[in-house]
Amino acid sequence: MSPPENPVSPLAAPVSSDEAGLRQPVSTVWGVGEERAKLLARLRIFTVEDLLLHKPRRYEDRRKFLTIRDLKPGAPATVRGTIVAAGTKRFKQGTRSMFECVFEDGTARLHGRWWQAQPWMEDWFTVGREFLIFGKLDDVKKPRTFTHPETELVEPGDDEFVHVNRIVPIHPLTEGLTARVMRTLMWRALERFEKEIAEPAIGLDLKRFPARANAVRMVHFPNELTDVEIARQRLALDEIVALQFQIQSRRKKFEASAKALPCAGDNRLMKPFLAQLGFKLTAAQANVLKEIRTDLGGAHPMRRLLQGDVGSGKTAVAACSALMALENGFNVALMAPTEILAEQHFRNFTKWFEPLGVQVELQTGSRKSGAEGGLKLEDGKRVRPSILHPPSSIFVGTHALFTAGFELPKLGLVIIDEQHKFGVTQRETLVRKGNYPHLLVMTATPIPRTLGLTLYGDLDVSVIDEMPGGRGAIKTFVRTTEKLPKVFDFIREKISGGRQAYIVYPRVEVVDTDKDIKAVTKEFENVQKALSPFKVGLLHGRIKAADKEKTMTEFRLNEIQALVATSLIEVGVDVPNATVMLIENAEHFGLAQLHQLRGRIGRGAHESFCILISDAQHKEAQARLKILEETNDGFKIAEADLKLRGPGELLGQQQSGLPDLKFGNLAEDLNLIRQARELVAQLI
Ligand code: ADP
Ligand code: MG
């Protein structure tokens, strides 16, 4: 097996100085032969550096010294004794054998026992030699016995002990590699290579932290347990600095090579737009727009992330931003993660922009407005009709917008809605597609700041931290299945009062292996019965796009009062008259996802209700749902989710752009990430 490319080696250039020694194969450490190299490779340890950065899983305090007489059953301790007798016992049947030796320390005797005697033992544990012995008394009263103790020879003049008389590390292991062997290798690697662990070349100001070489030793062989965290932070900082360096130099390079298109606009379209919008922008929306306008008129193409909790009014901000670019005669692309959301944006933007003389086009996998509106062919190449109708257009769509082979000429601004549904890499390719248009990325997943600074470290961040006024409150309840009949009575009551409801299940179809998880196709009938004579619609990913759109339209017009759906409706859908969100098997959704689903209600003036049904017995599942009952604050929820389930779960599998840090924790090291960012910014 050859060493894989490690994209974020914390020691990687350009932040580290020459460390050629550490790049040598791990077999340069004495005691690593072909066999052990193979075992280490399983732990992804290929070089000396990999070994030195193999973080202990836990520690054992083996400093507690007792006399043999004072040993108590069950309490691990270290004693010091001289061997007075030793030998191998063989058993008649089979190959079983036991090695045993007797230690003495002047207060009492202690037997050490090893099942399966090894040939070297008789030569090593010889009468007269002194050892430190760490172990736990067996339950049998007499004689005092340690089974498989850790031992270390006391050599005259040597007071450095690796395995006993200290806090010892227990590293992640693999079959065939014991903690003791790993510890020995680590010790040897440190003895030989510690001098070569250099400070990163960028010269971090690390008064608060030990030198890197020190930190590496401390993390494996700490003097006190409190040293471990200090050392970890130091090593984490190096990792995060390397990562920030990558991110920020990418940004720098981009700025050096890309010239911005002038898209700040002149208010020609904005004024009439705001006049007909029907509401006044919140102060938060207005502030964000100011930042965006500055960017759009700046020297470098905008790269901005707009965060705003569900319902904070990001669409209006997108519309205003689009108008700025349109006023300058550029085209705009708006990309949504689902067809439903693209259609919704298409409808809104058509309503808003067509009176202003701006053409709005739709392009999703299954529908394109151009085809219906008379798409023209020119030299076999498909061309958007609006290109022939200046001044400029906005193209709304899913990622089909960029994959269908259409030219999007004069593209001034790309807006990506609900960014978390797109991978980091997708974002990159998208932007490279155009001739460096400005980029506005919008997300409702409140990304915990730690992650935001990392994942979106190359973007500027704006936050809408205020909700439009005049909204009814959302109340959230967690209930068990038992309460379902009552819940449906409640929904009927709300529908009778003129409101509408969403009813969400985790699955499209029931899966045999897990019959307890409810599915929309099966529950649809039950819900219809329960809510009759009100009309119920069905929505999931396998329904044809045209039918989906028809159902959504009927729901929007309140021709359908309840919508049975999968989490497909999680993002963006905006029907202010819907005030009830019922989610069954709620434990099957992530917290952030539940919060998004809940964001579908509470959009109008009426009070809204989110009911989470779950029979989960699991303490953690209950705790997660309780968080939703307690808070509506998306940031708190995302942070809780991140801590409970890690970044992969929070952001979805596509976000594999997340680096795998050994010492840093992207969920918790906010301070370190901040420091690293500043350090690197100063440098670049
Ligand atoms: P999100 O940020 O989740 O995308 P939307 O843009 O869908 O939120 O907005 C949610 C609802 O709030 C929409 O019905 C929108 O028309 C309305 N809205 C947006 N801005 C304001 C505002 N300033 N005042 C009142 N209502 C607003
Ligand atoms: Mg939205």
Coordinates of C-alpha atoms in Angstrom, one line a residue, residues 181-428:
V181 CA 3.9 -1.9 21.1
M182 CA 2.3 1.2 19.8
R183 CA 3.5 3.1 22.8
T184 CA 7.1 1.8 22.4
L185 CA 7.1 2.8 18.7
M186 CA 5.9 6.2 19.6
W187 CA 8.5 6.6 22.3
R188 CA 11.3 5.6 19.9
A189 CA 10.0 7.8 17.1
L190 CA 9.9 10.8 19.5
E191 CA 13.4 10.0 20.8
R192 CA 14.8 10.0 17.3
F193 CA 12.7 12.6 15.5
E194 CA 11.5 15.1 18.1
K195 CA 14.4 17.4 17.1
E196 CA 13.1 17.5 13.6
I197 CA 9.6 18.6 14.4
A198 CA 9.9 22.3 13.5
E199 CA 7.7 25.2 14.0
P200 CA 5.5 26.0 11.0
A201 CA 7.5 28.4 8.9
I202 CA 4.9 31.2 9.1
G203 CA 6.0 31.9 12.6
L204 CA 2.8 31.7 14.6
D205 CA 2.7 33.9 17.7
L206 CA 2.2 31.2 20.2
K207 CA 3.0 32.6 23.5
R208 CA 0.0 30.8 25.0
F209 CA 1.1 27.5 23.5
P210 CA 4.0 25.1 23.8
A211 CA 6.3 24.7 20.8
R212 CA 5.1 22.2 18.3
A213 CA 7.7 19.5 19.1
N214 CA 6.8 19.9 22.8
A215 CA 3.2 19.6 22.0
V216 CA 3.7 16.4 20.1
R217 CA 5.5 14.8 23.0
M218 CA 3.0 16.1 25.5
V219 CA 0.1 14.7 23.7
H220 CA 1.6 11.2 23.9
F221 CA 3.4 11.4 27.2
P222 CA 1.9 14.2 29.3
N223 CA 3.3 15.0 32.7
E224 CA -0.2 15.9 33.8
L225 CA -3.5 15.2 32.3
T226 CA -4.2 18.9 32.0
D227 CA -1.2 19.1 29.6
V228 CA -3.1 17.0 27.0
E229 CA -5.7 19.7 26.1
I230 CA -3.0 22.4 25.8
A231 CA -1.0 20.2 23.5
R232 CA -4.1 19.2 21.5
Q233 CA -5.0 22.9 21.0
R234 CA -1.5 23.6 19.7
L235 CA -1.6 20.8 17.2
A236 CA -5.2 21.7 16.3
L237 CA -4.2 25.3 15.6
D238 CA -1.5 24.1 13.2
E239 CA -4.0 22.0 11.3
I240 CA -6.6 24.8 11.2
V241 CA -3.9 27.3 10.1
A242 CA -2.9 25.0 7.2
L243 CA -6.5 24.7 6.2
Q244 CA -7.2 28.5 6.4
F245 CA -4.0 29.0 4.4
Q246 CA -5.4 26.9 1.6
I247 CA -8.8 28.6 1.7
Q248 CA -7.5 32.2 1.9
S249 CA -4.8 31.7 -0.7
R250 CA -7.4 30.3 -3.1
R251 CA -9.4 33.4 -2.5
K252 CA -6.4 35.6 -3.0
K253 CA -5.5 33.9 -6.2
F254 CA -9.0 34.3 -7.5
E255 CA -9.0 38.0 -6.7
A256 CA -5.8 38.5 -8.5
S257 CA -7.0 36.8 -11.7
A258 CA -10.7 37.8 -11.8
K259 CA -12.0 41.2 -12.8
A260 CA -15.4 42.2 -11.6
L261 CA -18.3 43.1 -13.9
P262 CA -19.9 46.4 -12.9
C263 CA -23.3 45.4 -11.5
A264 CA -24.2 47.9 -8.8
G265 CA -27.2 49.2 -10.7
D266 CA -28.8 52.6 -10.8
N267 CA -32.2 51.9 -9.0
R268 CA -34.1 52.3 -12.3
L269 CA -35.8 48.9 -11.7
M270 CA -35.4 48.8 -8.0
K271 CA -37.6 51.8 -7.2
P272 CA -40.7 50.5 -8.9
F273 CA -40.0 47.0 -7.6
L274 CA -40.0 48.0 -4.0
A275 CA -43.0 50.2 -4.5
Q276 CA -45.1 47.2 -5.7
L277 CA -43.6 44.6 -3.3
G278 CA -46.3 45.0 -0.7
F279 CA -44.0 45.2 2.3
K280 CA -41.1 47.2 3.5
L281 CA -37.8 45.6 3.7
T282 CA -36.6 44.9 7.3
A283 CA -33.6 46.8 8.5
A284 CA -31.6 43.5 8.3
Q285 CA -32.6 43.0 4.6
A286 CA -31.7 46.6 3.8
N287 CA -28.3 46.3 5.5
V288 CA -27.4 43.2 3.6
L289 CA -28.4 44.8 0.4
K290 CA -26.1 47.7 1.1
E291 CA -23.2 45.2 1.5
I292 CA -24.2 43.5 -1.7
R293 CA -24.4 46.7 -3.7
T294 CA -20.9 47.6 -2.5
D295 CA -19.6 44.2 -3.7
L296 CA -21.4 44.4 -7.0
G297 CA -19.6 47.7 -7.7
G298 CA -16.3 46.6 -6.3
A299 CA -13.0 45.6 -8.0
H300 CA -13.3 41.9 -7.4
P301 CA -16.3 39.6 -8.2
M302 CA -18.5 39.2 -5.2
R303 CA -18.2 36.0 -3.3
R304 CA -20.8 36.3 -0.5
L305 CA -22.7 33.9 1.7
L306 CA -26.1 35.2 2.9
Q307 CA -27.3 33.4 6.0
G308 CA -30.8 33.9 7.2
D309 CA -33.1 31.6 9.2
V310 CA -36.1 30.2 7.4
G311 CA -38.6 32.8 6.7
S312 CA -36.2 35.8 7.2
G313 CA -36.9 36.9 3.6
K314 CA -33.9 35.9 1.6
T315 CA -35.9 35.8 -1.6
A316 CA -36.6 39.5 -1.6
V317 CA -32.9 40.1 -1.1
A318 CA -32.1 37.9 -4.0
A319 CA -34.6 39.8 -6.1
C320 CA -33.1 43.1 -5.3
S321 CA -29.6 41.9 -5.9
A322 CA -30.7 40.6 -9.3
L323 CA -32.2 43.9 -10.2
M324 CA -28.9 45.7 -9.6
A325 CA -27.2 43.5 -12.1
L326 CA -30.1 43.7 -14.5
E327 CA -30.1 47.4 -14.4
N328 CA -26.5 47.3 -15.6
G329 CA -27.6 45.2 -18.6
F330 CA -26.3 41.8 -17.3
N331 CA -28.2 38.6 -17.1
V332 CA -28.7 36.8 -13.8
A333 CA -29.0 33.1 -12.9
L334 CA -30.9 31.9 -9.9
M335 CA -30.4 28.3 -8.9
A336 CA -32.5 26.3 -6.5
P337 CA -31.9 22.8 -5.2
T338 CA -35.4 21.4 -6.1
E339 CA -37.8 21.7 -8.9
I340 CA -40.6 22.8 -6.6
L341 CA -38.5 25.6 -5.3
A342 CA -37.3 26.6 -8.7
E343 CA -40.9 26.7 -9.9
Q344 CA -41.9 28.8 -6.9
H345 CA -39.1 31.3 -7.5
F346 CA -40.0 31.4 -11.2
R347 CA -43.6 32.3 -10.3
N348 CA -42.6 35.0 -7.8
F349 CA -40.0 36.5 -10.1
T350 CA -42.3 36.5 -13.0
K351 CA -44.9 38.3 -11.0
W352 CA -42.4 40.8 -9.7
F353 CA -40.2 41.3 -12.8
E354 CA -42.4 41.1 -15.9
P355 CA -44.2 44.4 -15.1
L356 CA -40.7 45.9 -15.1
G357 CA -40.0 44.5 -18.5
V358 CA -37.5 41.9 -17.4
Q359 CA -37.9 38.5 -18.9
V360 CA -38.0 35.5 -16.5
E361 CA -37.0 32.1 -17.8
L362 CA -37.3 28.7 -16.2
Q363 CA -35.0 25.8 -16.7
T364 CA -35.3 22.6 -14.7
G365 CA -34.7 19.0 -15.6
S366 CA -38.3 18.5 -16.7
R367 CA -39.5 21.9 -17.7
K368 CA -38.3 24.9 -19.5
S369 CA -40.3 28.0 -20.1
G370 CA -38.4 28.6 -23.3
A371 CA -39.9 25.5 -24.9
E372 CA -43.4 26.7 -24.2
G373 CA -42.6 30.3 -25.0
G374 CA -41.1 29.4 -28.3
L375 CA -37.5 28.3 -28.0
K376 CA -35.5 29.2 -31.1
L377 CA -32.9 27.1 -32.8
E378 CA -29.9 28.8 -34.4
D379 CA -27.3 26.7 -36.2
G380 CA -28.5 23.7 -34.3
K381 CA -27.5 25.4 -31.1
R382 CA -30.2 26.1 -28.6
V383 CA -30.4 29.7 -27.7
R384 CA -32.6 31.4 -25.1
P385 CA -35.3 33.5 -26.7
S386 CA -34.7 36.3 -24.3
I387 CA -31.2 36.9 -25.7
L388 CA -33.1 38.2 -28.6
H389 CA -35.1 40.4 -26.4
P390 CA -32.8 42.7 -24.6
P391 CA -32.2 44.3 -22.3
S392 CA -31.6 41.3 -20.0
S393 CA -33.2 38.3 -18.3
I394 CA -33.1 36.3 -15.2
F395 CA -32.8 32.5 -15.6
V396 CA -34.4 30.5 -12.8
G397 CA -33.7 26.8 -12.5
T398 CA -32.2 23.8 -10.8
H399 CA -28.7 22.8 -11.6
A400 CA -30.0 21.8 -15.0
L401 CA -29.5 25.5 -15.6
F402 CA -25.8 24.9 -15.9
T403 CA -25.7 21.3 -17.2
A404 CA -28.2 21.5 -20.1
G405 CA -25.7 23.1 -22.4
F406 CA -27.3 26.4 -22.6
E407 CA -25.1 29.4 -23.1
L408 CA -25.8 32.0 -20.4
P409 CA -24.3 35.0 -22.0
K410 CA -23.5 38.2 -20.2
L411 CA -23.9 36.5 -16.9
G412 CA -23.3 39.2 -14.3
L413 CA -24.6 37.5 -11.1
V414 CA -25.2 33.9 -10.0
I415 CA -27.5 33.4 -7.0
I416 CA -27.5 29.9 -5.4
D417 CA -30.4 29.4 -3.0
E418 CA -30.3 27.0 -0.1
Q419 CA -26.6 26.4 -0.6
H420 CA -26.4 23.5 1.8
K421 CA -28.0 21.3 -0.7
F422 CA -25.2 21.8 -3.1
G423 CA -21.7 20.5 -2.5
V424 CA -18.7 22.7 -2.1
T425 CA -17.2 21.4 -5.3
Q426 CA -20.5 22.0 -7.2
R427 CA -20.3 25.6 -6.1
E428 CA -16.8 25.9 -7.4

